Coordinates of C-alpha atoms and ligand atoms in Angstrom, one line a residue:
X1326 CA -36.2 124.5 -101.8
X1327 CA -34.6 126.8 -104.4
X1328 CA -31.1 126.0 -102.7
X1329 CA -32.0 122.4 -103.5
X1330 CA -32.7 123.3 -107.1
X1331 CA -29.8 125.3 -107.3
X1332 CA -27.4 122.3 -105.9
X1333 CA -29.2 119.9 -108.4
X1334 CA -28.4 121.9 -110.7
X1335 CA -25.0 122.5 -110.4
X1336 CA -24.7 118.7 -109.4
X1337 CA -25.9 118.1 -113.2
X1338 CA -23.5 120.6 -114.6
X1339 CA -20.8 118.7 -112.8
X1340 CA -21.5 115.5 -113.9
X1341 CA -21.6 116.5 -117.7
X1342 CA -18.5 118.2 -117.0
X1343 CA -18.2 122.2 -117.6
X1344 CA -17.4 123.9 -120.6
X1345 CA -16.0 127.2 -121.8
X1346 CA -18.5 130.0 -123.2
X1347 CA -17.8 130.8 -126.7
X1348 CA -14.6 132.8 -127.5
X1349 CA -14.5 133.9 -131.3
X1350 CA -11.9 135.5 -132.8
X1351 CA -13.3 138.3 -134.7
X1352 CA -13.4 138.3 -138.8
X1353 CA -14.4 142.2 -138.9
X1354 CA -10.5 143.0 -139.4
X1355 CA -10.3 140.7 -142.4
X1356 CA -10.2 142.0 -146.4
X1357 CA -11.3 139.7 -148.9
X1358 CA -12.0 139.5 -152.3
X1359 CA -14.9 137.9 -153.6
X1360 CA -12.3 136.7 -156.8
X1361 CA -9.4 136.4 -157.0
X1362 CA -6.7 136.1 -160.2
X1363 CA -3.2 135.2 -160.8
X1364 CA -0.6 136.9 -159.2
X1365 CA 2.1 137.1 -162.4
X1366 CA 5.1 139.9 -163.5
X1367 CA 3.8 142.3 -160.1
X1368 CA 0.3 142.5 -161.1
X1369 CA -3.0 140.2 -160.7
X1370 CA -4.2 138.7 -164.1
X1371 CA -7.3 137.3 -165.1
X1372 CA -6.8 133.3 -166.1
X1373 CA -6.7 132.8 -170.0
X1374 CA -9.1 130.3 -169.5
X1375 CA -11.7 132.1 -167.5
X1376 CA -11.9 129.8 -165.2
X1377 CA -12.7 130.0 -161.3
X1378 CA -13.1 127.7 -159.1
X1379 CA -14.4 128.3 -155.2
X1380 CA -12.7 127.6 -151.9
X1381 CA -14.8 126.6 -148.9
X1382 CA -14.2 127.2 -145.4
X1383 CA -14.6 123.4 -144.2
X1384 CA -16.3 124.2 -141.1
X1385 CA -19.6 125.7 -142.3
X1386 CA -19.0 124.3 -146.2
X1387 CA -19.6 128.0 -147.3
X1388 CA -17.7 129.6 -150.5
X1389 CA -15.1 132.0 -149.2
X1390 CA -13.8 133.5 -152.4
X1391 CA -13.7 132.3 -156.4
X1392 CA -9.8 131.5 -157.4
X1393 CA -8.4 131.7 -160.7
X1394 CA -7.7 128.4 -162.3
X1395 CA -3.9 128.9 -164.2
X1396 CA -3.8 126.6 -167.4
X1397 CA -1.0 125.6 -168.9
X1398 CA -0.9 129.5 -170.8
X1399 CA -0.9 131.0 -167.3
X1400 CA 1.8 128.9 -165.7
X1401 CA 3.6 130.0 -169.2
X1402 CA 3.5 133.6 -168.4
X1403 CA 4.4 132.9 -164.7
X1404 CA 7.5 131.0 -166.1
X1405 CA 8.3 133.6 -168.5
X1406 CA 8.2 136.6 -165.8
X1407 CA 10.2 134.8 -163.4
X1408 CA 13.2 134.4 -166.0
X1409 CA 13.0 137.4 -167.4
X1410 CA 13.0 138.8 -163.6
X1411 CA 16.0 137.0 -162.7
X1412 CA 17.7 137.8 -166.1
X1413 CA 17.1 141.3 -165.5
X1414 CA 17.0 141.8 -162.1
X1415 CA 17.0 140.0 -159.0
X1416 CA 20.5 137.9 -160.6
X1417 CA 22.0 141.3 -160.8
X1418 CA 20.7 142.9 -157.5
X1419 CA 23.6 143.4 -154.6
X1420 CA 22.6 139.9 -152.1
X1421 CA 22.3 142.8 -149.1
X1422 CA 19.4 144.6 -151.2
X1423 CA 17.6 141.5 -151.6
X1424 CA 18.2 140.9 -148.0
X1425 CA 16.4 143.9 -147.5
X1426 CA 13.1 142.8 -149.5
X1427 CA 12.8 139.6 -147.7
X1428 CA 13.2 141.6 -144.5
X1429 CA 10.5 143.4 -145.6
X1430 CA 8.6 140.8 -146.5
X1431 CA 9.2 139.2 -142.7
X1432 CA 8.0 142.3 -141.1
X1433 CA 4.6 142.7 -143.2
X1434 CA 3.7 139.2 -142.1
X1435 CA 4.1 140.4 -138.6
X1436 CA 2.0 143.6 -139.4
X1437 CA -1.2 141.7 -140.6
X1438 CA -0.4 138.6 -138.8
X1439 CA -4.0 138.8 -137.4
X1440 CA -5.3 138.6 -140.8
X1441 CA -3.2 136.1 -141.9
X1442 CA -4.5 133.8 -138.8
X1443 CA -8.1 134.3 -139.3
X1444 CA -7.6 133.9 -143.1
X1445 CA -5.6 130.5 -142.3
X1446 CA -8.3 129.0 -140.1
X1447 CA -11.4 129.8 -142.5
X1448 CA -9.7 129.0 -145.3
X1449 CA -8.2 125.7 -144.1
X1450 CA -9.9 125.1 -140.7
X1451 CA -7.3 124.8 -138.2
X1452 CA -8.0 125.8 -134.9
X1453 CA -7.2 130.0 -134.8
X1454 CA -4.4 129.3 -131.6
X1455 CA -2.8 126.9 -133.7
X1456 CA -2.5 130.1 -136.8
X1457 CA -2.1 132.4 -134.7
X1458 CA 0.4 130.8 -132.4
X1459 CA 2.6 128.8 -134.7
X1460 CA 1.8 129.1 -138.3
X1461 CA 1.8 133.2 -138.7
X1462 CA 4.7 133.3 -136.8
X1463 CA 6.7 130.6 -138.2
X1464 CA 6.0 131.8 -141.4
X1465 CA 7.3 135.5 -140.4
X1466 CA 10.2 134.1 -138.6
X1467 CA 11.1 131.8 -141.9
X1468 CA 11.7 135.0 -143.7
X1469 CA 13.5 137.3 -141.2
X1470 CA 16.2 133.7 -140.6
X1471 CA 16.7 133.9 -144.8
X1472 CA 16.9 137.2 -144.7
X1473 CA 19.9 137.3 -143.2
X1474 CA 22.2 134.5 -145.2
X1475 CA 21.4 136.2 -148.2
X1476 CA 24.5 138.5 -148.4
X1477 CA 26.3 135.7 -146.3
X1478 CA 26.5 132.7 -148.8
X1479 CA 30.1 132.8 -149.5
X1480 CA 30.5 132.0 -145.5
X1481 CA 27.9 129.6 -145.6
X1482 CA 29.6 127.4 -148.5
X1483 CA 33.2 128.9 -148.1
X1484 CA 35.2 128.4 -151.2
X1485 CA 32.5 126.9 -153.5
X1486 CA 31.4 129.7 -154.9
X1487 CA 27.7 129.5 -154.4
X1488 CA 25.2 130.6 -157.4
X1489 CA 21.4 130.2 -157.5
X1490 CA 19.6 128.0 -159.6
X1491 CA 17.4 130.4 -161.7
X1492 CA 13.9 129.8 -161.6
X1493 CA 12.1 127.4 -158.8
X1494 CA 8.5 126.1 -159.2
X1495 CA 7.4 125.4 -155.9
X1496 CA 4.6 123.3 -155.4
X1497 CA 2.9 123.4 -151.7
X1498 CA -0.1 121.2 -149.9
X1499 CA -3.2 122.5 -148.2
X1500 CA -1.6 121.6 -144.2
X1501 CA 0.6 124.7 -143.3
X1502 CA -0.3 126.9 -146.6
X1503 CA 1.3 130.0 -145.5
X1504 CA 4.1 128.6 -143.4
X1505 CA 4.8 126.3 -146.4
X1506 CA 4.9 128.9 -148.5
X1507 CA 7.4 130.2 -146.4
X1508 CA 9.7 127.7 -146.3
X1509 CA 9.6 127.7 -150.0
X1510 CA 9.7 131.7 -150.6
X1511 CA 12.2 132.2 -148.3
X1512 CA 15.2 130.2 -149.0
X1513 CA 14.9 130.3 -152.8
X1514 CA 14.6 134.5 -152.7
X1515 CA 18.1 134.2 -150.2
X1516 CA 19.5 132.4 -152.6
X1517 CA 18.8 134.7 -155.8
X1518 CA 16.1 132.5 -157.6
X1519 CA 13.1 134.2 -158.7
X1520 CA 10.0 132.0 -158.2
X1521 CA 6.6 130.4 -159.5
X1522 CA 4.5 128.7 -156.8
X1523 CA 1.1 127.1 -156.4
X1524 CA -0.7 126.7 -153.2
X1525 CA -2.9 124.2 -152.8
X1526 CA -6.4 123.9 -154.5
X1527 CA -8.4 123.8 -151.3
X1528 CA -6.3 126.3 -149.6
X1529 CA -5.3 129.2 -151.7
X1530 CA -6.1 132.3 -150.0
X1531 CA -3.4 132.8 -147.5
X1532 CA -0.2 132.6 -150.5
X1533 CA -3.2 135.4 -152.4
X1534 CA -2.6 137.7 -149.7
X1535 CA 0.8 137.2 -149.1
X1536 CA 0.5 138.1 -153.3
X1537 CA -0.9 141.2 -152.1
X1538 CA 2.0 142.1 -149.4
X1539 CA 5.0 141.2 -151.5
X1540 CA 3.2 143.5 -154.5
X1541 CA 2.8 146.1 -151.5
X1542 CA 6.6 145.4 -150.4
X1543 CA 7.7 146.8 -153.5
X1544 CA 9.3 143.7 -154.6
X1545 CA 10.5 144.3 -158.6
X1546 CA 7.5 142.4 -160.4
X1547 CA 8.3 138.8 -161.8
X1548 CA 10.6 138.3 -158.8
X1549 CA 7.9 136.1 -157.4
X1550 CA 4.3 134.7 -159.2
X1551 CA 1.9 132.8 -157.5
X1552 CA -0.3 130.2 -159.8
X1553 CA -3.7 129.1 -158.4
X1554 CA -5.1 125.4 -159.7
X1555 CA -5.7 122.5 -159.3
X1556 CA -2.8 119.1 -160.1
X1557 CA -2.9 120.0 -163.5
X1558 CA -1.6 123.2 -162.8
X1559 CA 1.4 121.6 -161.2
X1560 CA 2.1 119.2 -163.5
X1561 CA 1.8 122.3 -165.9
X1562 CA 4.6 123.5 -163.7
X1563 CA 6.9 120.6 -163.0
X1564 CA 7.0 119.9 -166.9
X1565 CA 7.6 123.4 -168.1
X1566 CA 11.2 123.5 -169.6
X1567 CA 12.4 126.8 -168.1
X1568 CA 12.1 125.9 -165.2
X1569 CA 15.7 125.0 -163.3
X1570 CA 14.5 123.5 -160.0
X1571 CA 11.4 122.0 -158.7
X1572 CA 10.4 122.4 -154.8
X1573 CA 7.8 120.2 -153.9
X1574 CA 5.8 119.5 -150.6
X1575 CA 3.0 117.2 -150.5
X1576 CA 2.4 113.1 -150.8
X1577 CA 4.6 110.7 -151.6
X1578 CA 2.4 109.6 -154.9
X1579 CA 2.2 113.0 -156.6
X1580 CA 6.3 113.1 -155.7
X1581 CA 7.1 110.0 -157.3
X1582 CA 5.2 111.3 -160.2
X1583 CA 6.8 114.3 -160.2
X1584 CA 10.2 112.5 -159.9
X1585 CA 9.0 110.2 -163.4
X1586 CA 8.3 113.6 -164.6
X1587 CA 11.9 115.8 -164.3
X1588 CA 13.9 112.2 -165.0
X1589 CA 16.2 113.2 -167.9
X1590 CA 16.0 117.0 -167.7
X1591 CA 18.4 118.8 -166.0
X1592 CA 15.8 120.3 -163.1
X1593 CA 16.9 119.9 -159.7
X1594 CA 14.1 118.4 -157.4
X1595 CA 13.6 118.5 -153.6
X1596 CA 10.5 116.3 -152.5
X1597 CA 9.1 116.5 -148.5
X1598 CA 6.6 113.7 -149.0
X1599 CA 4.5 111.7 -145.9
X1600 CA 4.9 110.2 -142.8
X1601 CA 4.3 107.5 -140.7
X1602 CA 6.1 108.5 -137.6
X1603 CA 6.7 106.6 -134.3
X1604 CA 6.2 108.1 -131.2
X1605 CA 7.8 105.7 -128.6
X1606 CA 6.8 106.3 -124.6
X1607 CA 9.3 104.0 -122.2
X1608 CA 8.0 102.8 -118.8
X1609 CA 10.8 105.9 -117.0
X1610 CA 9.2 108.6 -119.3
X1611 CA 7.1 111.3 -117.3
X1612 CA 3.8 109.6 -118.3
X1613 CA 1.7 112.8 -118.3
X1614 CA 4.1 115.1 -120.2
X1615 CA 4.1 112.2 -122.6
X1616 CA 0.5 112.0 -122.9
X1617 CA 0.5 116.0 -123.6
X1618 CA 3.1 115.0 -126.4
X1619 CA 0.8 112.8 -127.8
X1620 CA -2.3 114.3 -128.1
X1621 CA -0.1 117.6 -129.2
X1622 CA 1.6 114.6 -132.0
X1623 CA -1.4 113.6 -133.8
X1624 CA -4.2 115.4 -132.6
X1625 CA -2.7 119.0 -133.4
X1626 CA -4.0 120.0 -136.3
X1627 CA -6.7 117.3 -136.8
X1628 CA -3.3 114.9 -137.6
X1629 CA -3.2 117.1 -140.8
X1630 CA 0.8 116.9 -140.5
X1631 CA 3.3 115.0 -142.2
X1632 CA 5.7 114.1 -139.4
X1633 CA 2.7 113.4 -137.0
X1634 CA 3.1 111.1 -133.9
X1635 CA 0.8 108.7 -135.8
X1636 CA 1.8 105.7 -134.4
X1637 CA 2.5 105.2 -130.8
X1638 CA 4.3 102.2 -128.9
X1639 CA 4.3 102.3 -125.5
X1640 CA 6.4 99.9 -123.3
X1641 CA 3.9 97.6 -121.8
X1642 CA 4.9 97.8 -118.1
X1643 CA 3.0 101.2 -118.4
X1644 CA 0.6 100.5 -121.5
X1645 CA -2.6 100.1 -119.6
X1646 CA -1.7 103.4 -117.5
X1647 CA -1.2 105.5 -120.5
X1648 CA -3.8 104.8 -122.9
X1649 CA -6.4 105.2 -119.5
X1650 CA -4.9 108.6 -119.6
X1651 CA -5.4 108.9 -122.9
X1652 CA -8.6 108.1 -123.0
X1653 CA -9.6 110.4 -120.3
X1654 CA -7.4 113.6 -122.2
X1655 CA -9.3 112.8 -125.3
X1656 CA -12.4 113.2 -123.5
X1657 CA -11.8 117.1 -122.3
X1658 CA -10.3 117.6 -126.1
X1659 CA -12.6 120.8 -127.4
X1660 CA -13.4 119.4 -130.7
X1661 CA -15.4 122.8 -133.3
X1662 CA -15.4 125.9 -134.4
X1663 CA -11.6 127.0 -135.4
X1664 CA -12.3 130.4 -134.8
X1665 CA -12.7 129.6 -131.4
X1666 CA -9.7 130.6 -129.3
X1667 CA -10.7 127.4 -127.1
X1668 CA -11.0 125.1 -129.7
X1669 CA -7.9 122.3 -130.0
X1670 CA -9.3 120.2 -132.5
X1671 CA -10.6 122.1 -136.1
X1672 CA -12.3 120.8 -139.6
X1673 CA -11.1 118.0 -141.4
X1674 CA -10.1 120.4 -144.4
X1675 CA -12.0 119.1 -147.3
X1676 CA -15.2 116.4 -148.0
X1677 CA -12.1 114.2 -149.6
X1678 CA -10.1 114.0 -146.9
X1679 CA -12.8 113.4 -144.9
X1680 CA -14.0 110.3 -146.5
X1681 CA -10.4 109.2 -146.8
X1682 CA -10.2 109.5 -142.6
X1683 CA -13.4 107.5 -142.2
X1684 CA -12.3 104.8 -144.8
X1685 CA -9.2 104.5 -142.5
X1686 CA -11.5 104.0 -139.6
X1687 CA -13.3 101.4 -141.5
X1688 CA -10.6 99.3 -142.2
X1689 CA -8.8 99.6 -138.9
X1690 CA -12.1 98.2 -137.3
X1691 CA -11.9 95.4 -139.6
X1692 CA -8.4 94.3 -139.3
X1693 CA -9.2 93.7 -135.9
X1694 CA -8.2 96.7 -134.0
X1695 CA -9.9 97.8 -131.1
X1696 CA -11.4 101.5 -131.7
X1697 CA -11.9 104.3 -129.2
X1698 CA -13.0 107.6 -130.2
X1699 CA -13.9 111.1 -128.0
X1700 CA -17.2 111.1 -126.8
X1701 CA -17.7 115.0 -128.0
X1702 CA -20.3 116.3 -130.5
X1703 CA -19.6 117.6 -133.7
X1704 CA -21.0 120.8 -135.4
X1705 CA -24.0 119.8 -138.1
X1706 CA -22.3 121.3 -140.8
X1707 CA -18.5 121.1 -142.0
X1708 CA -16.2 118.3 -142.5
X1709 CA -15.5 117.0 -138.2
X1710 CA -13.8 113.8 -137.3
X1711 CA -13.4 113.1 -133.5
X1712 CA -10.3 112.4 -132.0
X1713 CA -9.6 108.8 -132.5
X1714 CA -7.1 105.5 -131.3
X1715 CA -7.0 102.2 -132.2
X1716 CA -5.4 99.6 -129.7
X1717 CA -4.4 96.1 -130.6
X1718 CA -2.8 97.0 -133.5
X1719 CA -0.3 95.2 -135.3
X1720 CA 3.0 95.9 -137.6
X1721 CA 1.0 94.6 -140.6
X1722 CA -2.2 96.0 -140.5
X1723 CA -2.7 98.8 -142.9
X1724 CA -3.4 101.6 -140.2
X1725 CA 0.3 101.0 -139.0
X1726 CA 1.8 100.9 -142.1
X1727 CA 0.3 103.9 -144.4
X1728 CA -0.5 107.3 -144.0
X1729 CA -4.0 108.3 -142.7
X1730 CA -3.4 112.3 -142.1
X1731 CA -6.1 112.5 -139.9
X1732 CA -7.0 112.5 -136.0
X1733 CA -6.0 108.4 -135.6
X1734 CA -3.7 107.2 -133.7
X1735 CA -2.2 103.3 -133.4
X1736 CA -0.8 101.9 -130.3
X1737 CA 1.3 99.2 -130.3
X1738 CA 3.5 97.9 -127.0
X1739 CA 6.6 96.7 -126.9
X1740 CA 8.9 94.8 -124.5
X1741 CA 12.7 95.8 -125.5
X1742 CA 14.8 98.6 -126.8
X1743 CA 15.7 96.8 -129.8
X1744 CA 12.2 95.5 -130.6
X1745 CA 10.9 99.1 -130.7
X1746 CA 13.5 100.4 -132.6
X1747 CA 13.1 97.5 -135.6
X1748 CA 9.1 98.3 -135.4
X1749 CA 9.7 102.1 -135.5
X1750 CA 12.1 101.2 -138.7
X1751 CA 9.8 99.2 -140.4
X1752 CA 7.5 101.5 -142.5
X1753 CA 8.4 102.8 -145.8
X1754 CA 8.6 106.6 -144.7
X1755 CA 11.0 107.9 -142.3
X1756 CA 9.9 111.7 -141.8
X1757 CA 10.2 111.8 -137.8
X1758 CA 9.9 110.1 -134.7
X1759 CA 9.3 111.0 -130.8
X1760 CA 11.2 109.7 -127.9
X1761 CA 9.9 110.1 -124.4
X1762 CA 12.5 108.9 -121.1
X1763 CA 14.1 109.8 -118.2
X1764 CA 17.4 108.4 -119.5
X1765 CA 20.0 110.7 -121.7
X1766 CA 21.7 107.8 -122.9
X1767 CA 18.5 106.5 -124.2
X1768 CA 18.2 109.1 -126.3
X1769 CA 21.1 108.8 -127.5
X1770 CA 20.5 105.4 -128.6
X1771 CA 17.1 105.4 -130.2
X1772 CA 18.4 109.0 -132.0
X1773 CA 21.1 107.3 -133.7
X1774 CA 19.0 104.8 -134.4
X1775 CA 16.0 106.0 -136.0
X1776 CA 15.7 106.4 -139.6
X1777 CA 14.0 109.3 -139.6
X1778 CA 14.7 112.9 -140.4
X1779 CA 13.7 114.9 -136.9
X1780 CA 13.9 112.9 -133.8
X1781 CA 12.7 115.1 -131.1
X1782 CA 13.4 114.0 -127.2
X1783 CA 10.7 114.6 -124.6
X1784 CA 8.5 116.7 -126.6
X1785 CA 7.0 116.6 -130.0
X1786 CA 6.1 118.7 -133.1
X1787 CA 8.6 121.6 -132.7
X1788 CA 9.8 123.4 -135.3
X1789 CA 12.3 126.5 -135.6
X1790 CA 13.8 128.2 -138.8
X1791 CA 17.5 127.2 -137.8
X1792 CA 16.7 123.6 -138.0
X1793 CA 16.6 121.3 -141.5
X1794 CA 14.0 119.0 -141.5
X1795 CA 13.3 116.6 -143.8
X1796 CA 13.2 113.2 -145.0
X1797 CA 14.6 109.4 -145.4
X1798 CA 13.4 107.0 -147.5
X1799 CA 9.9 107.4 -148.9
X1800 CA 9.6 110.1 -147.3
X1801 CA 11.9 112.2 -149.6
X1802 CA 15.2 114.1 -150.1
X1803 CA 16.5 116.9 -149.5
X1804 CA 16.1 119.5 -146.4
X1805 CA 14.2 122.6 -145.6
X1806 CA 14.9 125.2 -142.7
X1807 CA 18.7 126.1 -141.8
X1808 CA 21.6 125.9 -143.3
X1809 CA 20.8 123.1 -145.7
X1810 CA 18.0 124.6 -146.5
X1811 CA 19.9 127.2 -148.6
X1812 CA 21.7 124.3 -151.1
X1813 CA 18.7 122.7 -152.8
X1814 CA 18.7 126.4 -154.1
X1815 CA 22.2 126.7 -154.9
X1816 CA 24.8 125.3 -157.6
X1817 CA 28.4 124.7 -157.1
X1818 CA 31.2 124.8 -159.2
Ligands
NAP650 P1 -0.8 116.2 -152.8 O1 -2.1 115.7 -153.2 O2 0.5 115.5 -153.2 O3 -0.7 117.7 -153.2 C1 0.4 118.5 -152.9 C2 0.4 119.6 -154.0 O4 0.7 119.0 -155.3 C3 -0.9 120.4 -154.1 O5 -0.6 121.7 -154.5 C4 -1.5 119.7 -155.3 O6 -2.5 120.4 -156.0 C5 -0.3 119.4 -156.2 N1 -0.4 118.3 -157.2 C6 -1.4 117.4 -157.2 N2 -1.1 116.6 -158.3 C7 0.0 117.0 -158.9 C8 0.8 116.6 -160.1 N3 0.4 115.6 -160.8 N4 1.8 117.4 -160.4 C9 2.2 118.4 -159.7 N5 1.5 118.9 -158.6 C10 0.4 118.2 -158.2 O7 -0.7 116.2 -151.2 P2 -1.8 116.9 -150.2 O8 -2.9 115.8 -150.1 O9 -2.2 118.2 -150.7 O10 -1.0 117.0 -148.9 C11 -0.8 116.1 -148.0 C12 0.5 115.3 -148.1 O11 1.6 116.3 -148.0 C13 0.7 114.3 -147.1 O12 1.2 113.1 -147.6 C14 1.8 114.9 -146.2 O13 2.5 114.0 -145.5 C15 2.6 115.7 -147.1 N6 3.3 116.8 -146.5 C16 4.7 116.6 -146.3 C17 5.4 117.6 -145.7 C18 6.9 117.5 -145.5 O14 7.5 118.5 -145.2 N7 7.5 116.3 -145.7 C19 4.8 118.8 -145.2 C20 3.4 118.9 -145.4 C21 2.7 117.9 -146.0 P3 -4.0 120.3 -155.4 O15 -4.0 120.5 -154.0 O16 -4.6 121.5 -156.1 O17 -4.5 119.0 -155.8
MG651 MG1 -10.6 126.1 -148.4

């Protein structure tokens, strides 16, 4: 009798399918402040407006910390400490000694890179494997690669005579906040700028602590300043006139008003704006690697990425095949807690961009296209959207053509090499694109072919400090990562 019981009941548990127990990562290791200020000239400073405002761990929609919100005073003061730091300083130091700071810098990342994880995955609420596994270390890794050109520029630009700008504002979003910082720090630092960035409103507190390190580092004060705000505290930024060059990150409105902005100065820009990348599956591609690929494209990260796989064609000999596998791979997707080491899907990172996601869904199902989404619960509280496709899409429905940033995918098919490269093409961004075949000369082709900044071949959403990445078209100018990414920071004679 009890054997029965017993087989019933594992019967049952086999046909709701098994799941993992709970595996948090711990948060006792973690130091924060219940308020934080500005980080300006070495030292943390109260905001001359008195302001705070509080950031929110978008899986439980509790206050982690108050920030301080920098004014138009505050991003003055930044300004002012960063010239007078490179004035003083940092334009004067020996390149090898500043080497040695961003070394520094690098190996402090490493130290706490716990900390930094956890801190990433409240604050933002990425899944902790994701932190832990890709953005800590990419961020560490970002500064021991600049480390090492900075006493090497003259072999890097070899009879140009390289100098650096003077002072960068750097401007960063809420999707990779310490890794962006990164890319930004980094680079700029190699290159002998001193720096004023702001991290993004809902994700501040990972740039704070890195605030904390580079004070610890020993870094001389003014050599980097970290703003806290809101859009008004980067416009503060973009329009202040000491500042030489403007870095900025983030979508491709608040870049084209950045661009009206710094028209007729003399401030160098970089802009990496959005995406709206093609991930293209050919009938001899190894269908479940490329499945893998896909769900790592756009479901990574809750599709909070710009060059996310976002929209997928798939040649239509092997259409039906793949989106059944899919389907099925969406089903065992872990969708929760991002503190879970388990979990592969996080929160959506704030109410807004929730309710921008589910506006996307909206219309999607009303132009026509045929929705699927993961059968998984959500959490009660937090911001959750499941992982989602819409087939039957076509080129001119609004899903295909603009950015969603959010776990939705749009499959198209198509029949010819040249038919998916002229749908690929035709979207105003051109970030990056995925191409999945047996054939080398294939990807050759479609590489060539592809107006896009990354291509990658058989794999998707890999990054590495050596390589630039960047944009075409709408999606921006200039590159980040490797060797280019040193020249945005650099002037010629
Ligand atoms: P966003 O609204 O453009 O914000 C980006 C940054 O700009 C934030 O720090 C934001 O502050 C600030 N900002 C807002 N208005 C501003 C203004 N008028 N002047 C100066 N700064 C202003 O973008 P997001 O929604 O945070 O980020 C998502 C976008 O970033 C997506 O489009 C994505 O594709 C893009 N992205 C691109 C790359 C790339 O490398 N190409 C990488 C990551 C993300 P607040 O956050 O405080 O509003
Ligand atoms: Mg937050």
């Amino acid at each position: 009798m009890l054997k029965n019981k017993e087989q019933e009941r594992l019967a049952l548990e086999f046909s709701q399918g098994w799941s993992y127990a709970p595996a948090p990562e711990s948060t006792d290791h973690v130091q924060l402040q219940e308020r934080y200020s500005l980080f300006i000239d070495g030292k943390f400073v109260a905001p001359s407006s008195k302001k705070y405002f509080p950031t929110v761990n978008p899986a439980t929609e509790q206050v982690i910390a108050e920030v301080a919100e920098a004014g138009k005073k505050d991003v003055d003061k930044a300004v002012k400490a960063a010239r007078k730091a490179y004035d003083e300083v940092w334009s004067k130091m020996p390149a090898s000694e500043r080497g040695k700071y961003i070394f520094r810098i690098a190996r402090l990342i490493q130290e706490r890179a716990r900390e930094f994880a956890v801190i990433e995955s409240m604050d933002g609420g990425k899944p902790i494997r994701e932190s832990r596994d890709v953005d800590i270390p990419l961020a560490a890794n970002h500064f021991f690669y600049y480390a090492g050109w900075a006493d090497k520029l003259s072999y890097a630009f070899p009879n140009r005579r390289p100098r650096p700008v003077g002072v960068a504002g750097q401007i960063i979003p809420w999707n990779f906040p310490l890794l962006m910082a990164a890319w930004k720090l980094a680079p700029a630092l190699a290159t002998g700028n001193t720096v004023v960035l702001k991290p993004a409103e809902t994700t501040p507190l990972t740039a704070l602590k890195l605030a904390e390190l580079i004070r610890d580092s020993g870094l001389p004060p003014g050599v980097v300043n970290i703003v806290t705000g809101a859009g008004a505290t980067g416009a503060a930024l973009v329009s202040h006139p000491d500042v030489d060059k403007i870095a900025f990150t983030g979508s491709t409105e608040v870049g084209k008003m950045i661009q009206r902005a710094v028209a007729g100065t003399n401030k160098k820009v970089t802009l990496e704006l959005g995406g709206k990348a093609a991930n293209i599956i050919f009938e001899d591609a190894p269908l479940d690697q490329a499945v893998e690929g896909i769900v790592n494209g756009i479901y990574f990260n809750q599709g909070h990425v710009c060059c996310a796989g976002s929209r997928l064609f798939v040649q239509e000999s092997v259409a039906h095949t793949v989106v059944r596998k899919l389907k099925d791979r969406l089903k065992t997707l872990i969708v929760g807690d991002p503190l879970d080491k388990n979990t592969d899907v996080g929160a959506i990172n704030s109410a807004g961009q929730l309710k921008t996601i589910r506006d996307y869904i909206a219309l999607g199902k009303s132009e026509g296209a045929e929705f699927y989404e993961s059968p998984c619960a959500l959490p009660q509280a937090g911001y959750w959207c499941r992982p989602t496709l819409f087939t039957g899409v076509s080129q001119s429905h609004r899903i295909a053509q603009e950015e969603i940033f959010g776990p939705v995918l749009s499959i198209q098919t198509f029949r010819t090499v040249s038919e998916v490269i002229d749908k690929a093409n035709n979207t105003p961004y051109g970030l990056s694109a995925g191409i999945w075949t047996d054939k080398g000369s294939k990807i050759f082709n479609l590489g060539q072919q592809m107006r896009a900044g990354v291509v990658w071949a058989n794999t998707y959403n890999k990054f590495d400090p050596t390589s630039p990445f960047g944009g075409y078209k709408e999606s921006g100018f200039g590159r980040e990562g490797g060797l280019q990414g040193l020249a945005p920071y650099l002037q010629f004679d």
